[in-house]
C-alpha angles and dihedrals in degrees: 000000000000122000111222126216136175139055128350121269123250119289114281154152125319130330128220136252133225138057125292112288135160103246117165111172097223134270130108098238099070144040128221128188137164132204138184095245128054121243124189148177132157131010119232093192145019124215149173125211122193127204091261091060095253125146133227101175139160115192116215129223118285115280136182095246133023134181127219124187123214110212144178113197137151091354092306131115119211149171109212121231093027093206125030134175130215137174119256103281091027125137131229118202119199117200124195105229097171141345127019120298149144136214107221130169123235091242135134089243086068093046090256135118114271110265095156132078119287110273094013120140122250127231137195123178095195118229116315125195103159113102110244095021111143139200126189134193129189116216116216099166121073115234147072121306128191121198139173146199109257099222095037105038093109089053091058102260098152135134142184138221123202113202118199119323105312126180104255091211091063098049120112089200092060096056120100111301115263110279093222093061122098116265092250090058093045091050092050092049089051090052092048091048090055091052092047094047090051091050090052093048094247115149091178 
């Protein structure tokens, strides 16, 4: 697992609540840790988010470490950037900038549909409310991962991680959104899928 240092990531969706705990959502192919203070390095994506929840996002090249901010602002809840990209073995660090949030994988271990690669480890930061609290997860399995904020999922606080250079046609996460999810969640997943497909050079 990589330890990240440096400046905070761009403003973004929602943050997490809770105190620092070590919460790794299972699976032998990844490592998750959380700390009280944020630590940051490179950005694997740049994004814009308007008040209507739209996206104007360019995803950068894969890197070994990426920062994501969890933000509450103007009544909105955001991960920023919405989509990031790391190398296989790369680490994403989420920092709670404001509000109370979690970063939680769409994984059966979290009682959610699988929107991560087959065999990939789950993660769940638990709720974080302290400003500057961080959680990091190292991704050892190539593919596309969708995740959400537990208290704000229904409000569209979702994000994605691209690991390596996966074939978009083989990604569970890029299939049609689960039918049993609220329309707001399905719409957000559709938006994220478009961003991810564009980043992977897939024109359908």
